[in-house]
Amino acid sequence: MSVPMNVRAARAIMWTYLATGLTIFLLMLLLGIAMRAEQAGWITLAPGSFYSMLSLHGIGMIVAMAIAGLGTLWYFVNREIQLDARIAYTAYGFFVAGVVCVIVAVFPGHYGALWTMLYPLPFIGTYWPSWATGVWLIGNALAIAGFVILCAQMLAALLARYGGFRGVLAIDYVFQHRRFSEEGKEPPPPQMFAAAITAIDGLISSALGMLYGIAMIVHWIDPSVPLNPLWAKNLIYQFGHTFANLTIYIAVAGVYVGLAHCTKRKYHTSVPLVVAWWGTLLFVILAYFHHLYMDFVQNEALQYIGEIASYLAAIPVVVVTIFSGVMLVHRSGLRWGLGALFLYAGMIGWVVGGIAAVLDATIPINFDLHNTLWVPGHFHTYLLEGVLLFILGWMFVQLEQRSGTLSSLLTRWLVGIGIFGGGALFVLGFYIAGAAGVPRRYAIEPAPGPQMASIATIGAIIVLAGFLAMVFEALRMARLPATEANA
Ligand code: HEM
């Protein structure tokens, strides 16, 4: 039995996005190691280089995860509703153009006002030329355009397939459960909630991000046009925080589909799962207020909304997803290939990073942890040990299914110790230094920053070794002959 043409075309899109995202990830990982080594005092970079590299690393990593995850999500939506492949390639073109602009802004442009590009920082007292700021802003706008195209395509398809927002959000399934079941109807599968919430919240926050980007481009062209700094900060953090957060929800779709494959069970949509996703839909776009706790001019009520939203956006969906994930694995006779290992370990990274994040979003605790290395500690945990692992997990589930084999025990240990073990050592350095009050975004840190950075750099090098071992294994499996069903 051969694979139909439309499935082949969808797989080609998924693999193009995955390969691009993971290649960008590897390049940004090298930058990350160089920055951590400078903080450890192992190497000395030219003045300013740390901040240029941090700008590229921060945005590059998030976009890498988004590209890899979106390719997978697009593939899942396409399995329910056939999508036009040309639109996915158009969005891909925008992403690639955006990435190229951002790289040019940093090498050779030396742009160094970070992904936040907080007004008016990119315009005053800079050590880089004005054109680099412009190219950076245009690159960001192009990447946002790519994201909007994919979100719009997926949302339109979901609305058509499930009968508007009422069907997509499974409102009747929750409020008229019995009638719904008696009529033999089915709610959308869990991964479609990930797609719908990504698309809806992605479109809202992209509109705000694009508004900010265009305002900044106008100011770049004509500096006499002033912007309100508080307005600007609200917009960029709304977009930046939501986009970074959505990478988790994009990638978690891989858990729903991948774990079901591995356990040969169905990941059912349930009422708690739907309600939890409603929480994420509503609160993920409000949680960013926690970035402005220190802004005394911000309306006080918004600070409390930020704290409550931070809890409600994350906790319900984490609890329900992980509880059902564990139940799925329990007594399933699952064989622990790299796919299942990554998906399962990714849930642990998601929980640990999530707890560290909501702690930091709690106002009295934020007084101590604000802008310390605790912050990169929490987001590196759920991005490196959560989102990345979900993406790798789904990738290996595909490879294992295609070849009908699992990796050897030795390979699993090598990759596992590299990515999970090295990763744990790497994030630990951020947490300990952060708890001791070492500030984030400093090329040269006060004690115990450099000591912790040394340990973390060793951890990051181990991650690199594990990642390379994983790449070799993936390429080896991809070259194995496909089983009959996948030929
Ligand atoms: C082992 C792999 C990695 C290494 C060695 C690394 C290293 C670093 C370092 C040294 C910083 C600066 C911390 C500071 O002083 O504030 C940083 C910041 C950051 N990293 Fe990573 N990182 C890694 C993986 C990732 C991943 C997987 C992501 C996202 C998917 C990511 C996203 C970011 C972001 C968003 C920032 C903040 C940029 C900013 O403050 O503007 N990193 N990373």
Short mmCIF file of C-alpha atoms and ligand atoms in Angstrom, two decimals:
data_model
loop_
_atom_site.label_atom_id
_atom_site.label_comp_id
_atom_site.label_asym_id
_atom_site.label_seq_id
_atom_site.Cartn_x
_atom_site.Cartn_y
_atom_site.Cartn_z
CA MET A 1 0.00 0.00 0.00
CA SER A 2 1.62 3.29 -1.03
CA VAL A 3 1.20 6.69 0.64
CA PRO A 4 -1.27 9.00 -1.22
CA MET A 5 0.13 12.13 -2.96
CA ASN A 6 -1.55 14.65 -0.64
CA VAL A 7 -0.08 12.91 2.41
CA ARG A 8 3.37 12.97 0.80
CA ALA A 9 2.99 16.70 0.07
CA ALA A 10 1.91 17.41 3.68
CA ARG A 11 4.84 15.38 5.00
CA ALA A 12 7.22 17.34 2.77
CA ILE A 13 5.95 20.57 4.35
CA MET A 14 6.26 19.18 7.86
CA TRP A 15 9.84 17.99 7.26
CA THR A 16 10.83 21.27 5.58
CA TYR A 17 9.62 23.23 8.61
CA LEU A 18 11.16 20.74 11.05
CA ALA A 19 14.56 20.70 9.34
CA THR A 20 14.65 24.51 9.09
CA GLY A 21 13.63 25.01 12.72
CA LEU A 22 16.17 22.49 14.01
CA THR A 23 18.99 23.93 11.87
CA ILE A 24 18.31 27.42 13.26
CA PHE A 25 18.19 25.85 16.73
CA LEU A 26 21.67 24.33 16.28
CA LEU A 27 23.16 27.66 15.14
CA MET A 28 21.54 29.51 18.06
CA LEU A 29 22.78 26.82 20.46
CA LEU A 30 26.36 27.62 19.39
CA LEU A 31 25.72 31.32 20.11
CA GLY A 32 24.20 30.38 23.48
CA ILE A 33 27.30 28.38 24.46
CA ALA A 34 29.56 31.31 23.47
CA MET A 35 27.51 33.72 25.63
CA ARG A 36 27.47 31.42 28.63
CA ALA A 37 31.23 30.86 28.23
CA GLU A 38 31.75 34.64 28.27
CA GLN A 39 29.65 34.95 31.45
CA ALA A 40 31.86 32.19 32.91
CA GLY A 41 34.97 34.17 31.98
CA TRP A 42 36.19 31.38 29.68
CA ILE A 43 36.32 33.66 26.63
CA THR A 44 36.22 37.43 26.04
CA LEU A 45 34.06 38.76 23.24
CA ALA A 46 34.40 42.24 21.70
CA PRO A 47 32.40 44.89 23.65
CA GLY A 48 28.79 44.88 22.54
CA SER A 49 29.06 41.47 20.85
CA PHE A 50 27.35 39.73 23.79
CA TYR A 51 24.26 41.93 23.36
CA SER A 52 24.16 41.48 19.59
CA MET A 53 24.46 37.72 20.04
CA LEU A 54 21.82 37.75 22.78
CA SER A 55 19.46 39.62 20.46
CA LEU A 56 19.92 37.03 17.73
CA HIS A 57 19.88 34.04 20.08
CA GLY A 58 16.69 35.16 21.88
CA ILE A 59 14.61 35.78 18.80
CA GLY A 60 16.27 33.02 16.75
CA MET A 61 15.53 30.30 19.29
CA ILE A 62 11.89 31.25 19.70
CA VAL A 63 11.37 31.49 15.94
CA ALA A 64 13.20 28.17 15.46
CA MET A 65 10.80 26.44 17.86
CA ALA A 66 7.82 28.19 16.27
CA ILE A 67 8.82 27.14 12.74
CA ALA A 68 9.49 23.51 13.70
CA GLY A 69 6.30 23.32 15.78
CA LEU A 70 4.08 25.05 13.24
CA GLY A 71 5.11 22.63 10.49
CA THR A 72 3.94 19.78 12.71
CA LEU A 73 0.73 21.54 13.73
CA TRP A 74 -0.06 22.35 10.10
CA TYR A 75 0.43 18.64 9.31
CA PHE A 76 -2.01 17.64 12.09
CA VAL A 77 -4.67 20.10 10.88
CA ASN A 78 -4.15 18.85 7.33
CA ARG A 79 -4.97 15.31 8.51
CA GLU A 80 -8.46 16.53 9.54
CA ILE A 81 -9.09 19.10 6.78
CA GLN A 82 -7.12 19.27 3.57
CA LEU A 83 -5.10 22.50 3.42
CA ASP A 84 -3.54 24.28 0.45
CA ALA A 85 0.19 23.47 0.49
CA ARG A 86 1.03 26.66 -1.44
CA ILE A 87 -0.09 28.77 1.52
CA ALA A 88 2.23 26.85 3.85
CA TYR A 89 5.14 27.46 1.48
CA THR A 90 4.24 31.17 1.22
CA ALA A 91 4.32 31.46 5.01
CA TYR A 92 7.63 29.58 4.98
CA GLY A 93 9.02 32.14 2.52
CA PHE A 94 8.07 34.98 4.90
CA PHE A 95 9.70 33.18 7.83
CA VAL A 96 12.94 32.58 5.90
CA ALA A 97 13.03 36.20 4.66
CA GLY A 98 12.48 37.40 8.24
CA VAL A 99 15.25 35.16 9.60
CA VAL A 100 17.70 36.36 6.89
CA CYS A 101 16.94 40.04 7.71
CA VAL A 102 17.44 39.46 11.44
CA ILE A 103 20.77 37.68 10.82
CA VAL A 104 21.94 40.54 8.56
CA ALA A 105 20.93 43.09 11.24
CA VAL A 106 23.25 41.31 13.68
CA PHE A 107 26.01 40.00 11.35
CA PRO A 108 27.31 42.42 10.00
CA GLY A 109 24.91 45.07 11.42
CA HIS A 110 25.70 44.54 15.17
CA TYR A 111 22.09 45.35 16.22
CA GLY A 112 22.01 44.78 19.99
CA ALA A 113 18.76 46.04 21.58
CA LEU A 114 17.47 42.46 22.13
CA TRP A 115 14.27 40.83 20.92
CA THR A 116 12.25 43.25 23.05
CA MET A 117 13.49 46.19 20.90
CA LEU A 118 11.95 48.31 23.64
CA TYR A 119 11.26 51.88 22.58
CA PRO A 120 13.41 54.05 22.54
CA LEU A 121 16.43 51.75 23.13
CA PRO A 122 17.09 50.76 19.50
CA PHE A 123 17.36 54.44 18.54
CA ILE A 124 19.51 56.16 21.16
CA GLY A 125 23.17 55.77 22.08
CA THR A 126 23.55 52.70 19.87
CA TYR A 127 26.89 51.14 18.87
CA TRP A 128 25.36 49.94 15.58
CA PRO A 129 24.24 51.87 12.48
CA SER A 130 20.62 52.94 12.01
CA TRP A 131 20.13 50.66 8.99
CA ALA A 132 20.66 47.62 11.26
CA THR A 133 17.70 48.68 13.43
CA GLY A 134 15.56 49.09 10.32
CA VAL A 135 16.50 45.69 8.90
CA TRP A 136 15.84 44.11 12.32
CA LEU A 137 12.35 45.67 12.48
CA ILE A 138 11.53 44.65 8.92
CA GLY A 139 12.75 41.10 9.61
CA ASN A 140 10.46 40.85 12.60
CA ALA A 141 7.50 42.15 10.60
CA LEU A 142 8.16 39.53 7.88
CA ALA A 143 8.26 36.69 10.42
CA ILE A 144 5.01 37.94 12.00
CA ALA A 145 3.44 37.97 8.51
CA GLY A 146 4.45 34.32 8.04
CA PHE A 147 2.85 33.42 11.37
CA VAL A 148 -0.35 35.31 10.51
CA ILE A 149 -0.67 33.47 7.19
CA LEU A 150 -0.46 30.06 8.88
CA CYS A 151 -2.79 31.03 11.74
CA ALA A 152 -5.38 32.42 9.31
CA GLN A 153 -5.21 29.32 7.13
CA MET A 154 -5.58 26.92 10.05
CA LEU A 155 -8.35 28.91 11.72
CA ALA A 156 -10.38 29.23 8.52
CA ALA A 157 -10.11 25.46 7.96
CA LEU A 158 -11.09 24.62 11.54
CA LEU A 159 -14.09 26.97 11.47
CA ALA A 160 -15.30 25.42 8.23
CA ARG A 161 -14.76 21.83 9.42
CA TYR A 162 -16.29 22.07 12.92
CA GLY A 163 -19.06 24.63 12.33
CA GLY A 164 -17.76 27.98 13.57
CA PHE A 165 -16.34 28.92 16.96
CA ARG A 166 -19.09 26.99 18.73
CA GLY A 167 -17.90 23.75 17.18
CA VAL A 168 -14.16 24.50 17.25
CA LEU A 169 -14.31 25.33 20.95
CA ALA A 170 -16.65 22.37 21.63
CA ILE A 171 -19.18 24.57 23.45
CA ASP A 172 -22.14 22.21 22.94
CA TYR A 173 -19.97 19.25 23.91
CA VAL A 174 -19.41 20.89 27.33
CA PHE A 175 -22.79 22.53 28.01
CA GLN A 176 -25.11 19.99 26.35
CA HIS A 177 -22.94 16.97 26.88
CA ARG A 178 -25.66 14.33 26.99
CA ARG A 179 -27.54 15.58 23.92
CA PHE A 180 -24.27 15.95 22.06
CA SER A 181 -23.30 12.34 22.76
CA GLU A 182 -26.79 10.99 22.09
CA GLU A 183 -26.74 12.62 18.66
CA GLY A 184 -23.54 10.67 17.98
CA LYS A 185 -21.44 13.81 17.54
CA GLU A 186 -17.70 13.94 18.22
CA PRO A 187 -15.78 16.94 19.59
CA PRO A 188 -12.55 17.94 17.78
CA PRO A 189 -9.52 15.79 18.76
CA PRO A 190 -7.17 17.34 21.39
CA GLN A 191 -4.54 18.52 18.91
CA MET A 192 -7.20 20.67 17.18
CA PHE A 193 -7.58 22.69 20.40
CA ALA A 194 -3.85 23.38 20.29
CA ALA A 195 -4.27 24.53 16.69
CA ALA A 196 -7.37 26.65 17.38
CA ILE A 197 -5.92 28.38 20.44
CA THR A 198 -2.63 29.02 18.61
CA ALA A 199 -4.48 30.47 15.64
CA ILE A 200 -6.91 32.67 17.62
CA ASP A 201 -4.42 34.01 20.17
CA GLY A 202 -1.73 34.12 17.49
CA LEU A 203 -3.85 36.39 15.31
CA ILE A 204 -4.73 38.71 18.22
CA SER A 205 -1.17 39.08 19.44
CA SER A 206 0.27 39.31 15.90
CA ALA A 207 -2.03 42.27 15.25
CA LEU A 208 -0.56 44.01 18.31
CA GLY A 209 3.01 42.96 17.44
CA MET A 210 2.62 44.21 13.89
CA LEU A 211 1.16 47.49 15.16
CA TYR A 212 4.24 47.93 17.34
CA GLY A 213 6.57 46.95 14.50
CA ILE A 214 4.99 49.42 12.09
CA ALA A 215 5.04 52.23 14.69
CA MET A 216 8.74 51.53 15.25
CA ILE A 217 9.44 51.50 11.51
CA VAL A 218 7.65 54.86 11.21
CA HIS A 219 9.78 56.25 14.05
CA TRP A 220 12.91 54.82 12.39
CA ILE A 221 12.03 56.59 9.12
CA ASP A 222 10.97 59.83 10.83
CA PRO A 223 12.40 60.19 14.37
CA SER A 224 10.23 63.28 14.98
CA VAL A 225 7.21 60.92 15.38
CA PRO A 226 7.24 60.06 19.12
CA LEU A 227 5.81 56.89 20.68
CA ASN A 228 4.44 56.50 24.20
CA PRO A 229 6.94 54.19 26.00
CA LEU A 230 4.29 52.55 28.22
CA TRP A 231 2.02 51.89 25.24
CA ALA A 232 5.03 50.52 23.37
CA LYS A 233 6.06 48.24 26.24
CA ASN A 234 2.55 46.85 26.60
CA LEU A 235 2.36 46.03 22.91
CA ILE A 236 5.76 44.38 22.51
CA TYR A 237 5.40 42.29 25.66
CA GLN A 238 1.88 41.29 24.75
CA PHE A 239 3.18 40.01 21.43
CA GLY A 240 6.55 38.67 22.62
CA HIS A 241 5.26 36.88 25.69
CA THR A 242 2.26 35.40 23.89
CA PHE A 243 4.30 34.24 20.89
CA ALA A 244 6.95 32.60 23.09
CA ASN A 245 4.21 30.99 25.21
CA LEU A 246 2.33 29.75 22.17
CA THR A 247 5.39 27.73 21.08
CA ILE A 248 4.53 25.42 23.99
CA TYR A 249 0.92 25.06 22.95
CA ILE A 250 1.94 24.54 19.33
CA ALA A 251 4.35 21.75 20.27
CA VAL A 252 2.07 20.07 22.81
CA ALA A 253 -0.07 18.86 19.90
CA GLY A 254 2.81 16.43 19.25
CA VAL A 255 2.19 14.89 22.70
CA TYR A 256 -1.49 14.28 21.96
CA VAL A 257 -0.78 12.57 18.66
CA GLY A 258 2.65 11.07 19.45
CA LEU A 259 1.85 9.47 22.80
CA ALA A 260 -1.31 7.99 21.33
CA HIS A 261 0.82 6.41 18.55
CA CYS A 262 3.36 5.02 21.02
CA THR A 263 0.80 3.57 23.42
CA LYS A 264 -1.59 2.46 20.65
CA ARG A 265 -4.37 4.16 22.60
CA LYS A 266 -6.59 7.14 21.84
CA TYR A 267 -5.96 10.51 23.47
CA HIS A 268 -9.61 11.42 24.04
CA THR A 269 -11.04 14.91 24.18
CA SER A 270 -12.69 15.28 27.58
CA VAL A 271 -14.72 18.06 29.22
CA PRO A 272 -11.82 19.01 31.60
CA LEU A 273 -9.42 19.14 28.64
CA VAL A 274 -11.73 21.46 26.68
CA VAL A 275 -12.32 23.75 29.68
CA ALA A 276 -8.57 23.86 30.38
CA TRP A 277 -7.93 24.96 26.79
CA TRP A 278 -10.60 27.67 27.18
CA GLY A 279 -8.54 28.92 30.13
CA THR A 280 -5.45 29.08 27.95
CA LEU A 281 -7.38 30.79 25.14
CA LEU A 282 -8.59 33.53 27.45
CA PHE A 283 -5.66 34.03 29.77
CA VAL A 284 -2.54 33.52 27.68
CA ILE A 285 -3.09 36.91 26.05
CA LEU A 286 -3.41 38.63 29.46
CA ALA A 287 -0.56 36.95 31.31
CA TYR A 288 2.06 39.33 29.85
CA PHE A 289 1.11 41.99 32.41
CA HIS A 290 3.49 40.14 34.76
CA HIS A 291 6.36 41.64 32.75
CA LEU A 292 5.28 45.12 33.85
CA TYR A 293 5.08 44.65 37.63
CA MET A 294 7.96 47.12 38.08
CA ASP A 295 6.32 49.77 35.88
CA PHE A 296 4.75 52.00 38.51
CA VAL A 297 2.83 54.00 35.88
CA GLN A 298 0.92 50.90 34.77
CA ASN A 299 -2.66 50.76 36.09
CA GLU A 300 -2.59 48.75 39.33
CA ALA A 301 -5.58 46.55 38.44
CA LEU A 302 -3.65 45.23 35.43
CA GLN A 303 -0.91 43.93 37.74
CA TYR A 304 -3.42 41.70 39.54
CA ILE A 305 -4.97 40.59 36.25
CA GLY A 306 -1.42 39.63 35.17
CA GLU A 307 -0.89 37.48 38.23
CA ILE A 308 -4.25 35.68 38.04
CA ALA A 309 -3.98 35.19 34.26
CA SER A 310 -0.46 33.72 34.62
CA TYR A 311 -1.84 30.98 36.86
CA LEU A 312 -4.98 30.29 34.84
CA ALA A 313 -3.28 30.22 31.44
CA ALA A 314 -0.82 27.54 32.45
CA ILE A 315 -2.01 25.36 35.31
CA PRO A 316 -5.28 23.81 34.03
CA VAL A 317 -3.94 22.75 30.66
CA VAL A 318 -0.66 21.43 32.12
CA VAL A 319 -2.51 19.40 34.77
CA VAL A 320 -5.09 17.90 32.43
CA THR A 321 -2.64 17.18 29.61
CA ILE A 322 -0.08 15.55 31.86
CA PHE A 323 -2.61 13.60 33.91
CA SER A 324 -4.17 12.15 30.76
CA GLY A 325 -0.70 11.59 29.26
CA VAL A 326 0.39 9.58 32.29
CA MET A 327 -2.88 7.60 32.24
CA LEU A 328 -2.30 6.86 28.57
CA VAL A 329 1.15 5.43 29.30
CA HIS A 330 0.11 3.57 32.47
CA ARG A 331 0.04 -0.19 31.77
CA SER A 332 0.08 0.40 28.04
CA GLY A 333 3.10 -1.86 27.47
CA LEU A 334 4.76 1.12 25.78
CA ARG A 335 8.22 0.45 24.32
CA TRP A 336 10.48 3.34 25.26
CA GLY A 337 11.94 4.49 21.96
CA LEU A 338 13.43 7.96 21.66
CA GLY A 339 10.04 9.29 20.53
CA ALA A 340 8.23 8.25 23.73
CA LEU A 341 11.22 9.24 25.89
CA PHE A 342 11.31 12.75 24.47
CA LEU A 343 7.55 13.26 24.78
CA TYR A 344 7.47 12.01 28.36
CA ALA A 345 10.59 13.90 29.49
CA GLY A 346 9.21 17.00 27.76
CA MET A 347 6.16 16.90 30.04
CA ILE A 348 8.50 16.95 33.04
CA GLY A 349 10.39 19.97 31.63
CA TRP A 350 7.07 21.70 30.98
CA VAL A 351 5.92 21.21 34.59
CA VAL A 352 9.25 22.21 36.21
CA GLY A 353 9.64 25.30 34.00
CA GLY A 354 5.96 26.13 34.43
CA ILE A 355 6.17 26.04 38.24
CA ALA A 356 9.28 28.24 38.16
CA ALA A 357 7.42 30.61 35.83
CA VAL A 358 4.29 31.02 37.97
CA LEU A 359 6.49 31.49 41.04
CA ASP A 360 8.15 34.39 39.25
CA ALA A 361 4.74 35.72 38.18
CA THR A 362 3.65 35.89 41.86
CA ILE A 363 3.99 39.56 42.84
CA PRO A 364 5.77 39.24 46.24
CA ILE A 365 8.22 36.69 44.81
CA ASN A 366 8.75 38.80 41.69
CA PHE A 367 10.15 41.59 43.91
CA ASP A 368 13.18 39.35 44.44
CA LEU A 369 13.38 37.46 41.17
CA HIS A 370 12.51 40.20 38.67
CA ASN A 371 15.16 40.39 35.94
CA THR A 372 17.45 37.94 37.69
CA LEU A 373 18.78 34.80 36.02
CA TRP A 374 15.76 32.97 37.46
CA VAL A 375 13.85 34.28 34.44
CA PRO A 376 16.05 32.63 31.76
CA GLY A 377 16.10 29.65 34.16
CA HIS A 378 12.37 29.08 33.89
CA PHE A 379 11.93 29.72 30.20
CA HIS A 380 14.98 27.67 29.20
CA THR A 381 13.49 24.79 31.20
CA TYR A 382 10.20 24.67 29.36
CA LEU A 383 11.63 25.66 25.99
CA LEU A 384 14.77 23.50 25.90
CA GLU A 385 13.42 20.64 28.04
CA GLY A 386 9.77 20.97 27.03
CA VAL A 387 9.04 22.46 23.61
CA LEU A 388 12.21 21.11 21.94
CA LEU A 389 11.57 17.64 23.36
CA PHE A 390 7.93 17.63 22.20
CA ILE A 391 9.15 18.49 18.70
CA LEU A 392 11.92 15.86 18.77
CA GLY A 393 9.50 13.35 20.28
CA TRP A 394 7.02 13.69 17.44
CA MET A 395 9.90 13.58 14.92
CA PHE A 396 11.19 10.29 16.35
CA VAL A 397 7.69 8.79 16.59
CA GLN A 398 7.50 9.39 12.82
CA LEU A 399 10.94 7.89 12.16
CA GLU A 400 10.28 4.87 14.37
CA GLN A 401 6.91 4.26 12.77
CA ARG A 402 8.31 4.61 9.25
CA SER A 403 11.23 2.25 9.79
CA GLY A 404 9.48 -0.08 12.24
CA THR A 405 12.55 0.03 14.56
CA LEU A 406 13.64 1.66 17.82
CA SER A 407 17.09 3.13 18.62
CA SER A 408 19.59 0.94 20.48
CA LEU A 409 19.82 1.18 24.26
CA LEU A 410 23.25 2.81 24.00
CA THR A 411 21.97 5.54 21.67
CA ARG A 412 19.00 6.22 23.96
CA TRP A 413 21.36 6.62 26.92
CA LEU A 414 23.78 8.86 24.99
CA VAL A 415 21.04 11.13 23.68
CA GLY A 416 19.18 11.05 27.01
CA ILE A 417 22.20 11.93 29.16
CA GLY A 418 23.21 14.60 26.64
CA ILE A 419 19.92 16.40 26.22
CA PHE A 420 18.20 15.81 29.58
CA GLY A 421 21.31 15.49 31.80
CA GLY A 422 23.28 18.30 30.17
CA GLY A 423 20.10 20.39 30.01
CA ALA A 424 19.43 19.94 33.74
CA LEU A 425 22.98 21.08 34.56
CA PHE A 426 22.61 24.02 32.20
CA VAL A 427 19.33 25.34 33.67
CA LEU A 428 20.47 24.71 37.25
CA GLY A 429 23.16 27.38 36.78
CA PHE A 430 20.47 29.95 35.93
CA TYR A 431 18.24 28.99 38.89
CA ILE A 432 20.97 29.07 41.54
CA ALA A 433 22.47 32.33 40.28
CA GLY A 434 18.99 33.84 39.90
CA ALA A 435 17.97 32.88 43.44
CA ALA A 436 21.21 34.55 44.61
CA GLY A 437 20.11 37.73 42.83
CA VAL A 438 22.50 37.69 39.82
CA PRO A 439 20.92 39.94 37.15
CA ARG A 440 20.03 38.60 33.72
CA ARG A 441 21.41 40.02 30.43
CA TYR A 442 24.83 40.92 31.85
CA ALA A 443 27.88 39.94 29.79
CA ILE A 444 29.99 40.16 32.95
CA GLU A 445 28.16 39.01 36.07
CA PRO A 446 28.71 39.54 39.80
CA ALA A 447 29.45 36.44 41.98
CA PRO A 448 28.23 33.72 42.04
CA GLY A 449 27.32 34.31 38.37
CA PRO A 450 30.64 33.28 36.77
CA GLN A 451 30.94 30.11 38.92
CA MET A 452 27.40 29.07 38.01
CA ALA A 453 28.03 30.00 34.37
CA SER A 454 31.02 27.61 34.29
CA ILE A 455 28.85 24.70 35.43
CA ALA A 456 26.14 25.77 32.99
CA THR A 457 28.57 26.00 30.07
CA ILE A 458 29.67 22.41 30.70
CA GLY A 459 25.97 21.45 30.76
CA ALA A 460 25.35 23.30 27.48
CA ILE A 461 28.30 21.55 25.78
CA ILE A 462 26.86 18.20 26.91
CA VAL A 463 23.51 19.28 25.39
CA LEU A 464 25.31 20.02 22.12
CA ALA A 465 26.91 16.55 22.16
CA GLY A 466 23.51 14.93 22.87
CA PHE A 467 21.85 16.99 20.13
CA LEU A 468 24.47 15.95 17.57
CA ALA A 469 24.08 12.29 18.61
CA MET A 470 20.32 12.74 18.13
CA VAL A 471 20.84 14.23 14.64
CA PHE A 472 23.05 11.28 13.58
CA GLU A 473 20.46 8.85 14.89
CA ALA A 474 17.63 10.66 13.09
CA LEU A 475 19.57 10.61 9.81
CA ARG A 476 20.41 6.92 10.28
CA MET A 477 16.76 6.06 10.86
CA ALA A 478 15.61 8.21 7.95
CA ARG A 479 17.86 6.17 5.63
CA LEU A 480 16.43 2.82 6.74
CA PRO A 481 13.95 1.27 4.28
CA ALA A 482 10.34 2.17 5.04
CA THR A 483 7.96 -0.54 6.24
CA GLU A 484 5.42 -1.65 3.65
CA ALA A 485 2.63 0.59 5.01
CA ASN A 486 4.87 3.65 4.76
CA ALA A 487 6.53 2.96 1.41
C1 HEM B 1 21.81 24.73 25.65
C2 HEM B 1 21.15 25.59 24.90
C3 HEM B 1 21.12 27.06 25.22
C4 HEM B 1 22.12 27.88 25.69
C5 HEM B 1 23.56 27.52 25.99
C6 HEM B 1 21.55 29.20 25.88
C7 HEM B 1 22.20 30.29 26.41
C8 HEM B 1 21.62 31.49 26.73
C9 HEM B 1 22.24 32.55 27.48
C10 HEM B 1 23.65 32.54 28.01
C11 HEM B 1 21.34 33.56 27.58
C12 HEM B 1 21.54 34.88 28.29
C13 HEM B 1 21.02 34.80 29.71
C14 HEM B 1 21.11 36.13 30.40
O1 HEM B 1 22.17 36.45 30.93
O2 HEM B 1 20.11 36.85 30.46
C15 HEM B 1 20.15 33.15 26.90
C16 HEM B 1 19.01 33.90 26.77
C17 HEM B 1 17.90 33.51 26.06
N1 HEM B 1 17.69 32.28 25.46
FE1 HEM B 1 18.97 30.73 25.48
N2 HEM B 1 20.23 29.14 25.51
C18 HEM B 1 19.94 27.87 25.08
C19 HEM B 1 18.72 27.40 24.62
C20 HEM B 1 17.63 28.20 24.36
C21 HEM B 1 16.37 27.75 23.82
C22 HEM B 1 16.04 26.31 23.45
C23 HEM B 1 15.58 28.84 23.70
C24 HEM B 1 14.18 28.96 23.16
C25 HEM B 1 13.56 28.06 22.48
C26 HEM B 1 16.33 29.99 24.17
C27 HEM B 1 15.85 31.27 24.21
C28 HEM B 1 16.46 32.31 24.86
C29 HEM B 1 15.84 33.59 25.08
C30 HEM B 1 14.46 34.03 24.59
C31 HEM B 1 16.76 34.35 25.81
C32 HEM B 1 16.54 35.75 26.34
C33 HEM B 1 17.02 36.78 25.41
C34 HEM B 1 16.90 38.14 26.08
O3 HEM B 1 17.10 38.23 27.30
O4 HEM B 1 16.58 39.09 25.35
N3 HEM B 1 17.56 29.56 24.56
N4 HEM B 1 20.33 31.87 26.41
#
